[in-house]
GROMACS .gro file of C-alpha atoms in nm:
model
  481
    1MET     CA    1   0.011  -0.021   0.010
    2ILE     CA    2   0.160   0.360  -0.118
    3ALA     CA    3   0.173   0.614   0.209
    4LYS     CA    4  -0.031   0.923   0.107
    5PHE     CA    5   0.269   1.258   0.062
    6THR     CA    6   0.137   1.578   0.058
    7ARG     CA    7   0.283   1.881  -0.135
    8ARG     CA    8   0.485   1.988   0.185
    9ALA     CA    9   0.692   1.675   0.167
   10ILE     CA   10   0.737   1.621  -0.219
   11LEU     CA   11   0.876   1.985  -0.231
   12SER     CA   12   1.127   1.965   0.099
   13THR     CA   13   1.227   1.705  -0.035
   14ALA     CA   14   1.304   1.794  -0.368
   15ALA     CA   15   1.478   2.078  -0.206
   16SER     CA   16   1.673   1.829   0.017
   17GLY     CA   17   1.885   1.685  -0.321
   18GLY     CA   18   1.733   1.295  -0.338
   19ALA     CA   19   1.618   1.183   0.021
   20ALA     CA   20   1.303   0.950  -0.061
   21LEU     CA   21   0.954   1.014  -0.143
   22VAL     CA   22   0.725   0.780   0.099
   23LEU     CA   23   0.876   0.465   0.032
   24GLY     CA   24   0.658   0.137  -0.093
   25THR     CA   25   1.009  -0.046  -0.070
   26ASP     CA   26   1.378   0.057  -0.056
   27SER     CA   27   1.706  -0.062  -0.212
   28ALA     CA   28   1.765  -0.379   0.041
   29SER     CA   29   1.433  -0.508  -0.002
   30LEU     CA   30   1.440  -0.557  -0.398
   31ALA     CA   31   1.513  -0.879  -0.513
   32GLN     CA   32   1.674  -0.968  -0.820
   33ALA     CA   33   1.670  -0.863  -1.131
   34PRO     CA   34   1.412  -1.090  -1.322
   35SER     CA   35   1.547  -1.326  -1.563
   36ARG     CA   36   1.255  -1.233  -1.803
   37PRO     CA   37   1.300  -0.880  -1.971
   38PRO     CA   38   1.081  -0.584  -1.872
   39ASN     CA   39   0.739  -0.488  -2.040
   40MET     CA   40   0.728  -0.110  -2.091
   41VAL     CA   41   0.410   0.170  -2.086
   42PHE     CA   42   0.586   0.463  -2.254
   43ILE     CA   43   0.332   0.741  -2.167
   44VAL     CA   44   0.342   1.105  -2.264
   45ALA     CA   45   0.101   1.343  -2.241
   46ASP     CA   46   0.036   1.639  -2.481
   47ASP     CA   47   0.160   1.978  -2.371
   48MET     CA   48   0.166   1.937  -2.036
   49GLY     CA   49   0.321   2.188  -1.812
   50HIS     CA   50   0.643   2.079  -1.552
   51ALA     CA   51   0.377   2.198  -1.244
   52ASP     CA   52   0.071   2.047  -1.393
   53ILE     CA   53   0.057   1.718  -1.199
   54SER     CA   54   0.090   1.774  -0.840
   55CYS     CA   55   0.382   1.537  -0.746
   56ASN     CA   56   0.594   1.845  -0.891
   57GLY     CA   57   0.420   2.141  -0.712
   58GLY     CA   58   0.092   2.150  -0.862
   59ARG     CA   59  -0.123   2.342  -0.662
   60ASP     CA   60  -0.523   2.345  -0.796
   61PHE     CA   61  -0.578   2.008  -0.833
   62THR     CA   62  -0.455   1.636  -0.711
   63THR     CA   63  -0.319   1.394  -0.954
   64ALA     CA   64  -0.316   1.086  -0.753
   65ASN     CA   65  -0.215   0.758  -1.001
   66ILE     CA   66  -0.003   0.964  -1.235
   67ASP     CA   67   0.170   1.090  -0.884
   68ARG     CA   68   0.177   0.668  -0.821
   69ILE     CA   69   0.438   0.618  -1.045
   70ALA     CA   70   0.660   0.866  -0.890
   71ALA     CA   71   0.589   0.711  -0.579
   72GLN     CA   72   0.596   0.355  -0.646
   73GLY     CA   73   1.022   0.476  -0.827
   74ALA     CA   74   1.147   0.804  -0.916
   75ARG     CA   75   1.129   1.160  -1.059
   76PHE     CA   76   1.338   1.423  -1.224
   77THR     CA   77   1.299   1.734  -1.129
   78GLN     CA   78   1.539   1.872  -1.385
   79ALA     CA   79   1.416   1.726  -1.713
   80TYR     CA   80   1.387   1.861  -2.103
   81ALA     CA   81   1.199   1.777  -2.383
   82ASN     CA   82   1.463   1.867  -2.701
   83SER     CA   83   1.194   2.129  -2.836
   84PRO     CA   84   0.930   2.312  -2.778
   85VAL     CA   85   0.696   2.177  -3.028
   86CYS     CA   86   0.578   1.837  -3.111
   87THR     CA   87   0.685   1.689  -3.386
   88ALA     CA   88   1.109   1.753  -3.358
   89SER     CA   89   1.039   1.633  -2.960
   90ARG     CA   90   0.905   1.332  -3.078
   91VAL     CA   91   1.191   1.301  -3.350
   92ALA     CA   92   1.364   1.277  -3.061
   93ILE     CA   93   1.193   1.081  -2.814
   94ILE     CA   94   1.123   0.779  -3.082
   95THR     CA   95   1.535   0.806  -3.256
   96GLY     CA   96   1.687   0.857  -2.929
   97ARG     CA   97   1.893   1.152  -3.148
   98TYR     CA   98   1.873   1.497  -3.205
   99GLN     CA   99   1.580   1.602  -3.413
  100ALA     CA  100   1.809   1.819  -3.625
  101ARG     CA  101   2.001   1.519  -3.739
  102LEU     CA  102   1.680   1.470  -3.950
  103PRO     CA  103   1.400   1.620  -4.233
  104VAL     CA  104   1.190   1.561  -4.048
  105GLY     CA  105   1.270   1.703  -3.721
  106LEU     CA  106   1.318   2.020  -3.872
  107GLU     CA  107   0.970   2.091  -3.943
  108GLU     CA  108   0.878   2.246  -3.606
  109PRO     CA  109   0.596   2.196  -3.626
  110LEU     CA  110   0.469   1.913  -3.911
  111ALA     CA  111   0.161   2.074  -4.078
  112GLY     CA  112  -0.005   1.783  -4.156
  113SER     CA  113  -0.026   1.677  -4.493
  114THR     CA  114   0.109   2.038  -4.611
  115LYS     CA  115   0.478   1.839  -4.615
  116PRO     CA  116   0.444   1.563  -4.899
  117GLY     CA  117   0.762   1.372  -4.868
  118ILE     CA  118   0.865   1.447  -4.504
  119GLY     CA  119   0.837   1.175  -4.202
  120LEU     CA  120   1.001   0.997  -3.958
  121PRO     CA  121   1.223   0.757  -4.291
  122PRO     CA  122   1.126   0.386  -4.219
  123GLY     CA  123   1.468   0.306  -4.238
  124HIS     CA  124   1.538   0.474  -3.913
  125PRO     CA  125   1.574   0.314  -3.594
  126THR     CA  126   1.345   0.375  -3.356
  127LEU     CA  127   1.225   0.266  -3.028
  128PRO     CA  128   0.998   0.010  -3.075
  129SER     CA  129   1.160  -0.107  -3.439
  130LEU     CA  130   1.475  -0.198  -3.196
  131LEU     CA  131   1.267  -0.373  -2.880
  132LYS     CA  132   1.080  -0.577  -3.187
  133LYS     CA  133   1.441  -0.663  -3.334
  134ALA     CA  134   1.497  -0.791  -2.948
  135GLY     CA  135   1.191  -1.000  -2.912
  136TYR     CA  136   0.909  -0.743  -2.809
  137ASN     CA  137   0.542  -0.704  -2.941
  138THR     CA  138   0.479  -0.351  -2.994
  139ALA     CA  139   0.187  -0.083  -2.968
  140LEU     CA  140   0.153   0.270  -3.009
  141VAL     CA  141  -0.193   0.407  -2.896
  142GLY     CA  142  -0.276   0.741  -2.959
  143LYS     CA  143  -0.059   1.105  -3.119
  144TRP     CA  144   0.169   0.937  -3.405
  145HIS     CA  145   0.260   1.286  -3.562
  146LEU     CA  146   0.590   1.200  -3.771
  147GLY     CA  147   0.423   1.196  -4.140
  148ASN     CA  148   0.106   1.060  -4.330
  149LEU     CA  149   0.050   0.794  -4.538
  150PRO     CA  150   0.170   0.608  -4.744
  151ASP     CA  151   0.512   0.634  -4.703
  152PHE     CA  152   0.497   0.746  -4.297
  153GLY     CA  153   0.360   0.596  -4.016
  154PRO     CA  154   0.369   0.403  -3.678
  155LEU     CA  155   0.396   0.035  -3.878
  156GLN     CA  156   0.655   0.140  -4.092
  157SER     CA  157   0.900   0.261  -3.798
  158GLY     CA  158   0.862  -0.104  -3.550
  159TYR     CA  159   0.559  -0.049  -3.417
  160ASP     CA  160   0.319  -0.386  -3.467
  161HIS     CA  161  -0.006  -0.199  -3.371
  162PHE     CA  162  -0.135   0.176  -3.390
  163TYR     CA  163  -0.485   0.326  -3.272
  164GLY     CA  164  -0.507   0.668  -3.245
  165PHE     CA  165  -0.449   0.977  -3.457
  166ARG     CA  166  -0.172   1.098  -3.750
  167SER     CA  167  -0.195   1.509  -3.701
  168GLY     CA  168  -0.100   1.736  -3.429
  169ALA     CA  169  -0.423   1.718  -3.317
  170VAL     CA  170  -0.769   1.594  -3.284
  171ASP     CA  171  -1.135   1.635  -3.135
  172TYR     CA  172  -1.189   1.549  -2.846
  173PHE     CA  173  -1.566   1.398  -2.947
  174ARG     CA  174  -1.566   1.406  -3.353
  175HIS     CA  175  -1.205   1.277  -3.374
  176VAL     CA  176  -1.156   1.558  -3.673
  177ASP     CA  177  -0.785   1.681  -3.778
  178SER     CA  178  -0.752   2.119  -3.797
  179LEU     CA  179  -0.986   2.084  -4.141
  180ALA     CA  180  -1.219   1.875  -4.014
  181ARG     CA  181  -1.117   1.537  -4.171
  182PRO     CA  182  -1.172   1.182  -4.009
  183ASP     CA  183  -0.855   1.111  -3.834
  184LEU     CA  184  -0.874   0.770  -3.583
  185TRP     CA  185  -0.753   0.533  -3.794
  186ASP     CA  186  -0.693   0.109  -3.633
  187ASP     CA  187  -0.359   0.002  -3.777
  188ASP     CA  188  -0.392   0.166  -4.125
  189ALA     CA  189  -0.726   0.152  -4.118
  190PRO     CA  190  -1.003   0.457  -4.084
  191ALA     CA  191  -1.166   0.350  -3.783
  192SER     CA  192  -1.557   0.544  -3.638
  193GLN     CA  193  -1.601   0.437  -3.238
  194PRO     CA  194  -1.824   0.729  -3.048
  195GLY     CA  195  -1.668   0.898  -2.741
  196TYR     CA  196  -1.376   1.078  -2.593
  197LEU     CA  197  -1.076   1.050  -2.704
  198THR     CA  198  -0.897   0.988  -2.381
  199GLY     CA  199  -1.096   0.740  -2.260
  200LEU     CA  200  -1.100   0.588  -2.620
  201LEU     CA  201  -0.716   0.571  -2.559
  202GLY     CA  202  -0.765   0.443  -2.234
  203ASP     CA  203  -0.975   0.166  -2.328
  204ARG     CA  204  -0.747   0.067  -2.576
  205ALA     CA  205  -0.379   0.091  -2.429
  206ILE     CA  206  -0.589  -0.170  -2.112
  207LYS     CA  207  -0.676  -0.401  -2.409
  208VAL     CA  208  -0.356  -0.427  -2.549
  209ILE     CA  209  -0.179  -0.522  -2.250
  210ALA     CA  210  -0.460  -0.764  -2.167
  211ASP     CA  211  -0.339  -0.948  -2.485
  212TYR     CA  212   0.004  -0.890  -2.504
  213ALA     CA  213  -0.017  -1.054  -2.126
  214ARG     CA  214  -0.173  -1.347  -2.237
  215GLY     CA  215   0.093  -1.381  -2.545
  216GLY     CA  216   0.430  -1.440  -2.305
  217LYS     CA  217   0.656  -1.174  -2.488
  218PRO     CA  218   0.768  -0.861  -2.290
  219PHE     CA  219   0.604  -0.575  -2.484
  220LEU     CA  220   0.652  -0.219  -2.582
  221LEU     CA  221   0.294   0.007  -2.518
  222SER     CA  222   0.401   0.404  -2.625
  223LEU     CA  223   0.065   0.534  -2.508
  224HIS     CA  224   0.052   0.871  -2.588
  225PHE     CA  225  -0.178   1.116  -2.544
  226ASN     CA  226  -0.353   1.407  -2.725
  227ALA     CA  227  -0.466   1.592  -2.350
  228PRO     CA  228  -0.467   1.847  -2.227
  229HIS     CA  229  -0.320   1.967  -2.559
  230TRP     CA  230  -0.626   2.193  -2.749
  231PRO     CA  231  -0.931   2.193  -2.829
  232TRP     CA  232  -1.030   2.319  -2.429
  233GLU     CA  233  -1.322   2.043  -2.379
  234GLY     CA  234  -1.308   1.816  -2.067
  235PRO     CA  235  -1.517   1.477  -2.085
  236ASP     CA  236  -1.826   1.687  -2.056
  237ASP     CA  237  -1.799   1.930  -2.317
  238GLN     CA  238  -1.963   1.763  -2.581
  239ALA     CA  239  -2.141   2.035  -2.659
  240GLU     CA  240  -1.884   2.306  -2.715
  241SER     CA  241  -1.771   2.007  -3.004
  242ASP     CA  242  -2.083   2.037  -3.139
  243ARG     CA  243  -2.054   2.386  -3.144
  244LEU     CA  244  -1.768   2.422  -3.337
  245GLY     CA  245  -1.843   2.109  -3.576
  246GLY     CA  246  -1.505   2.049  -3.574
  247ARG     CA  247  -1.363   2.350  -3.752
  248ASN     CA  248  -1.172   2.535  -3.542
  249LEU     CA  249  -0.943   2.318  -3.327
  250ARG     CA  250  -0.733   2.624  -3.200
  251ASP     CA  251  -1.020   2.764  -3.054
  252PHE     CA  252  -0.858   3.052  -2.959
  253ASP     CA  253  -1.164   3.246  -2.757
  254GLY     CA  254  -1.212   2.929  -2.601
  255GLY     CA  255  -1.151   2.742  -2.306
  256SER     CA  256  -1.024   2.829  -1.920
  257ARG     CA  257  -0.795   2.654  -1.632
  258GLN     CA  258  -1.043   2.469  -1.470
  259ILE     CA  259  -1.189   2.250  -1.860
  260TYR     CA  260  -0.769   2.198  -1.832
  261LYS     CA  261  -0.744   2.126  -1.505
  262ARG     CA  262  -1.076   1.827  -1.665
  263MET     CA  263  -0.901   1.737  -1.922
  264ILE     CA  264  -0.549   1.602  -1.705
  265LEU     CA  265  -0.851   1.504  -1.440
  266ALA     CA  266  -0.956   1.258  -1.771
  267LEU     CA  267  -0.565   1.171  -1.824
  268ASP     CA  268  -0.461   1.067  -1.450
  269ALA     CA  269  -0.806   0.912  -1.417
  270GLN     CA  270  -0.673   0.669  -1.694
  271VAL     CA  271  -0.342   0.637  -1.589
  272GLY     CA  272  -0.478   0.482  -1.284
  273ARG     CA  273  -0.663   0.250  -1.559
  274VAL     CA  274  -0.352   0.108  -1.711
  275LEU     CA  275  -0.172   0.123  -1.399
  276LYS     CA  276  -0.496  -0.147  -1.248
  277ALA     CA  277  -0.514  -0.305  -1.607
  278LEU     CA  278  -0.113  -0.398  -1.505
  279GLU     CA  279  -0.192  -0.506  -1.159
  280ASP     CA  280  -0.477  -0.733  -1.260
  281ASN     CA  281  -0.258  -0.898  -1.505
  282GLY     CA  282   0.070  -0.975  -1.270
  283LEU     CA  283   0.253  -0.731  -1.468
  284SER     CA  284   0.329  -0.432  -1.247
  285ARG     CA  285   0.663  -0.524  -1.092
  286ASN     CA  286   0.909  -0.645  -1.366
  287THR     CA  287   0.726  -0.328  -1.586
  288ILE     CA  288   0.863  -0.003  -1.689
  289VAL     CA  289   0.621   0.264  -1.595
  290ILE     CA  290   0.742   0.616  -1.768
  291PHE     CA  291   0.553   0.934  -1.781
  292THR     CA  292   0.669   1.262  -1.883
  293SER     CA  293   0.549   1.499  -2.177
  294ASP     CA  294   0.669   1.618  -2.503
  295ASN     CA  295   0.719   1.965  -2.429
  296GLY     CA  296   0.619   2.265  -2.222
  297GLY     CA  297   0.293   2.355  -2.136
  298GLU     CA  298   0.064   2.636  -2.370
  299ARG     CA  299  -0.231   2.861  -2.270
  300PHE     CA  300  -0.340   2.700  -1.950
  301ALA     CA  301  -0.072   2.489  -1.848
  302ASP     CA  302   0.078   2.528  -1.499
  303THR     CA  303   0.462   2.642  -1.568
  304TRP     CA  304   0.533   2.718  -1.256
  305PRO     CA  305   0.826   2.778  -1.142
  306PHE     CA  306   0.957   2.874  -1.462
  307ASN     CA  307   0.843   3.138  -1.752
  308GLY     CA  308   0.818   3.030  -2.085
  309ARG     CA  309   0.527   2.798  -2.254
  310LYS     CA  310   0.542   2.589  -2.576
  311THR     CA  311   0.736   2.719  -2.846
  312GLU     CA  312   0.960   2.907  -2.631
  313LEU     CA  313   1.330   2.801  -2.529
  314LEU     CA  314   1.261   2.981  -2.185
  315GLU     CA  315   1.267   2.672  -1.935
  316GLY     CA  316   0.897   2.720  -1.931
  317GLY     CA  317   0.905   2.631  -2.254
  318LEU     CA  318   1.113   2.312  -2.230
  319ARG     CA  319   1.073   2.176  -1.849
  320VAL     CA  320   0.820   1.824  -1.847
  321PRO     CA  321   0.765   1.599  -1.601
  322ALA     CA  322   0.943   1.318  -1.599
  323LEU     CA  323   0.829   0.973  -1.346
  324ILE     CA  324   1.015   0.631  -1.353
  325SER     CA  325   0.857   0.313  -1.201
  326TRP     CA  326   1.040  -0.010  -1.223
  327PRO     CA  327   0.941  -0.203  -0.896
  328ALA     CA  328   1.265  -0.486  -0.973
  329ARG     CA  329   1.446  -0.250  -1.024
  330ILE     CA  330   1.392   0.083  -0.942
  331PRO     CA  331   1.413   0.166  -0.568
  332ALA     CA  332   1.078   0.376  -0.475
  333GLY     CA  333   1.003   0.731  -0.404
  334LEU     CA  334   1.392   0.828  -0.551
  335VAL     CA  335   1.407   1.219  -0.627
  336SER     CA  336   1.703   1.225  -0.884
  337GLU     CA  337   1.858   1.547  -0.959
  338GLN     CA  338   2.030   1.450  -1.269
  339VAL     CA  339   1.938   1.650  -1.623
  340THR     CA  340   1.747   1.491  -1.888
  341ALA     CA  341   1.631   1.526  -2.256
  342ASN     CA  342   1.362   1.346  -2.420
  343MET     CA  343   1.618   1.147  -2.636
  344ASP     CA  344   1.738   1.020  -2.299
  345TRP     CA  345   1.445   0.757  -2.299
  346LEU     CA  346   1.532   0.533  -2.630
  347PRO     CA  347   1.943   0.459  -2.467
  348THR     CA  348   1.760   0.379  -2.115
  349LEU     CA  349   1.509   0.138  -2.199
  350VAL     CA  350   1.684  -0.074  -2.489
  351ALA     CA  351   1.946  -0.109  -2.194
  352ALA     CA  352   1.666  -0.212  -1.932
  353ALA     CA  353   1.588  -0.527  -2.218
  354GLY     CA  354   1.946  -0.558  -2.268
  355THR     CA  355   2.005  -0.550  -2.608
  356SER     CA  356   2.191  -0.240  -2.775
  357PRO     CA  357   2.123   0.071  -2.963
  358ASP     CA  358   2.233   0.043  -3.383
  359PRO     CA  359   2.588   0.164  -3.381
  360ALA     CA  360   2.533   0.329  -3.708
  361PHE     CA  361   2.290   0.533  -3.545
  362PRO     CA  362   2.439   0.646  -3.198
  363PRO     CA  363   2.192   0.753  -2.947
  364ASP     CA  364   2.280   1.150  -2.851
  365GLY     CA  365   2.110   1.050  -2.567
  366ILE     CA  366   2.227   0.899  -2.221
  367ASN     CA  367   2.160   0.534  -2.012
  368LEU     CA  368   1.977   0.656  -1.711
  369LEU     CA  369   1.969   0.345  -1.543
  370PRO     CA  370   2.322   0.426  -1.319
  371GLN     CA  371   2.135   0.693  -1.162
  372LEU     CA  372   1.806   0.497  -1.116
  373GLU     CA  373   1.967   0.190  -1.014
  374ALA     CA  374   2.284   0.271  -0.799
  375ARG     CA  375   2.176   0.591  -0.714
  376ALA     CA  376   2.506   0.757  -0.867
  377ALA     CA  377   2.559   1.102  -0.846
  378PRO     CA  378   2.442   1.328  -1.134
  379VAL     CA  379   2.651   1.385  -1.490
  380GLU     CA  380   2.716   1.695  -1.626
  381ARG     CA  381   2.492   1.757  -1.935
  382ARG     CA  382   2.581   1.908  -2.283
  383LEU     CA  383   2.141   1.970  -2.449
  384PHE     CA  384   2.173   2.207  -2.707
  385TRP     CA  385   1.842   2.350  -2.867
  386ARG     CA  386   1.737   2.566  -3.181
  387TYR     CA  387   1.387   2.680  -3.307
  388LYS     CA  388   1.364   2.886  -3.563
  389ALA     CA  389   1.047   3.112  -3.477
  390LEU     CA  390   1.242   3.417  -3.373
  391TRP     CA  391   1.596   3.221  -3.483
  392GLN     CA  392   1.618   3.056  -3.071
  393ARG     CA  393   1.883   2.930  -2.938
  394ALA     CA  394   1.996   2.773  -2.623
  395ALA     CA  395   2.264   2.575  -2.489
  396ARG     CA  396   2.240   2.430  -2.129
  397VAL     CA  397   2.551   2.312  -1.971
  398GLY     CA  398   2.619   2.247  -1.600
  399ASP     CA  399   2.399   2.503  -1.404
  400TRP     CA  400   2.478   2.771  -1.645
  401LYS     CA  401   2.209   2.863  -1.982
  402TYR     CA  402   2.294   3.028  -2.314
  403LEU     CA  403   2.009   3.142  -2.516
  404ARG     CA  404   1.994   3.365  -2.797
  405ILE     CA  405   1.577   3.506  -2.896
  406LEU     CA  406   1.644   3.750  -3.227
  407ASP     CA  407   1.928   3.911  -3.146
  408ASN     CA  408   1.914   3.981  -2.745
  409THR     CA  409   2.121   3.728  -2.593
  410PHE     CA  410   2.166   3.574  -2.274
  411LEU     CA  411   2.328   3.408  -1.985
  412PHE     CA  412   2.108   3.242  -1.696
  413ASN     CA  413   2.214   3.031  -1.371
  414VAL     CA  414   1.941   2.780  -1.407
  415ALA     CA  415   1.935   2.628  -1.045
  416ASP     CA  416   1.970   2.986  -0.875
  417ASP     CA  417   1.776   3.216  -1.114
  418PRO     CA  418   1.492   2.907  -1.277
  419MET     CA  419   1.337   3.214  -1.375
  420GLU     CA  420   1.552   3.325  -1.576
  421ARG     CA  421   1.549   3.719  -1.472
  422ALA     CA  422   1.926   3.815  -1.445
  423ASN     CA  423   2.172   3.823  -1.735
  424LEU     CA  424   2.462   3.799  -1.636
  425LYS     CA  425   2.665   3.771  -1.961
  426GLN     CA  426   2.834   4.061  -1.880
  427ARG     CA  427   2.983   3.912  -1.511
  428GLN     CA  428   3.070   3.590  -1.717
  429LYS     CA  429   3.219   3.662  -2.062
  430ASP     CA  430   3.417   3.415  -2.083
  431ILE     CA  431   3.103   3.163  -1.923
  432TYR     CA  432   2.918   3.323  -2.235
  433ALA     CA  433   3.116   3.264  -2.501
  434ARG     CA  434   3.211   2.965  -2.409
  435LEU     CA  435   2.911   2.833  -2.442
  436GLU     CA  436   2.820   3.003  -2.705
  437ALA     CA  437   3.106   2.863  -2.868
  438GLU     CA  438   3.009   2.525  -2.786
  439TRP     CA  439   2.644   2.589  -2.972
  440ASN     CA  440   2.802   2.659  -3.296
  441ALA     CA  441   3.004   2.408  -3.245
  442TRP     CA  442   2.706   2.186  -3.186
  443ASN     CA  443   2.528   2.325  -3.452
  444ALA     CA  444   2.805   2.248  -3.704
  445THR     CA  445   2.723   1.930  -3.644
  446MET     CA  446   2.291   1.919  -3.764
  447LEU     CA  447   2.143   1.937  -4.031
  448PRO     CA  448   2.137   2.322  -4.151
  449GLU     CA  449   1.822   2.526  -4.083
  450THR     CA  450   1.611   2.645  -4.373
  451GLU     CA  451   1.613   2.943  -4.498
  452ALA     CA  452   1.259   3.127  -4.443
  453SER     CA  453   1.104   3.359  -4.159
  454PHE     CA  454   0.910   3.323  -3.927
  455THR     CA  455   0.633   3.524  -3.668
  456GLU     CA  456   0.642   3.656  -3.351
  457ASN     CA  457   0.430   3.354  -3.203
  458ASN     CA  458   0.247   3.334  -3.548
  459THR     CA  459   0.114   3.697  -3.507
  460GLY     CA  460   0.181   3.801  -3.831
  461LYS     CA  461   0.458   3.990  -3.739
  462ASN     CA  462   0.769   3.952  -3.951
  463TRP     CA  463   1.124   3.856  -3.818
  464VAL     CA  464   1.367   3.747  -4.088
  465ASP     CA  465   1.586   3.454  -3.994
  466ARG     CA  466   1.942   3.597  -4.184
  467PRO     CA  467   2.057   3.874  -4.186
  468GLY     CA  468   1.941   4.031  -4.558
  469ALA     CA  469   1.692   3.805  -4.589
  470LYS     CA  470   1.384   3.967  -4.788
  471PRO     CA  471   1.059   3.981  -4.448
  472VAL     CA  472   0.817   3.710  -4.566
  473THR     CA  473   0.446   3.745  -4.400
  474LEU     CA  474   0.376   3.405  -4.313
  475GLU     CA  475  -0.026   3.247  -4.323
  476PRO     CA  476  -0.117   3.103  -3.958
  477ASP     CA  477   0.010   2.767  -3.846
  478PRO     CA  478  -0.288   2.615  -3.638
  479GLU     CA  479   0.037   2.350  -3.473
  480LEU     CA  480   0.183   2.664  -3.283
  481HIS     CA  481  -0.093   2.730  -3.057
   0.00000   0.00000   0.00000
């Protein structure tokens, strides 16, 4: 039985730098590592803010089921997305590599079928394809957003089964994309099923767990929810969906913090159902459960204590929840200050499965198991970002962060100043110059950025991404909001 814990206790634990949360087990009571490879349930929320879950300090409601993952395993306090938008970040999640190594990773975000020929190459190794070669069953339930049929899709990139949607966002009740086209799929066949999509994804995930439990092979279930991404529709808001008719997923005049709360609580309820399904099928002890988000939060998200949001390389656009449990191997209640990125999940899970990445496509992420199993001291990371809107660049090395937005440049100590208020580039000129040089060296190893102009958060203002380039006014991109 898991004891209750309060927000105050959680935050004081995090501040103490690693004392356990309430423990369900301790390291001394862990059994020997099981001989069978672990099952994996990889849960990804969409546009969730760092503090949208109560174990990260959420103040308005309690995400009891998501918090269970942290209480039974580990919580990372310094977890980053690889990008502040979803396509690029999902490229990093599924490949374990910087998204700027692939053309699809430069499409930030991928605007549905308007980019023919752009998608995740089927020949590129992925988390599901590597695990499939190691004997795993693999399924994706939820969001894909890495390219469209006939050339791209989950079944082309290592998943045995797919149930979900391919675009960046769908109406929760009508299951249509931003052009009001049906976008619900069962494998590569269109599907039609009434209901609130968060619940439908939970239903299918439970079925996958039950089916795979009977099969005897280890499995990877990627459960990639649409919640809490817009449109702002809770489980009781079908009337709002009917009013819009699926024609305005951006819904700029809609939503509220209360609706957003109901969306997250519906997500939390499905996480609880999935955890119970693992228990009912006798799988909990040797199943890795991960909960994270693709990028930082949006309009109604709680990104406390950070500034910024989705589409921005400020901390609020990049910091995400990151929880993992594996009762057979990871001590319960661990709070880790290890800096992580979501490209770390592939090397971590591949190592847990007892296999290796493809040597021709080495991961840029790191294996986190030493920090999780042995409570190893955090290792210093060098993480780099670029995002073409506003010509943004960023690097984090140790506690220091270099940031550029247009022609404005900054140096922050994000350990001392998580809100990024004090620009130290004049006081710490050597550190600023070193981080800028490291970013330039990293960028030289990536695919070149495309020549184009981009709008400031899509408001219609002209911003030119290279000196001397001719300004171009772009049409609003629905995926930016």
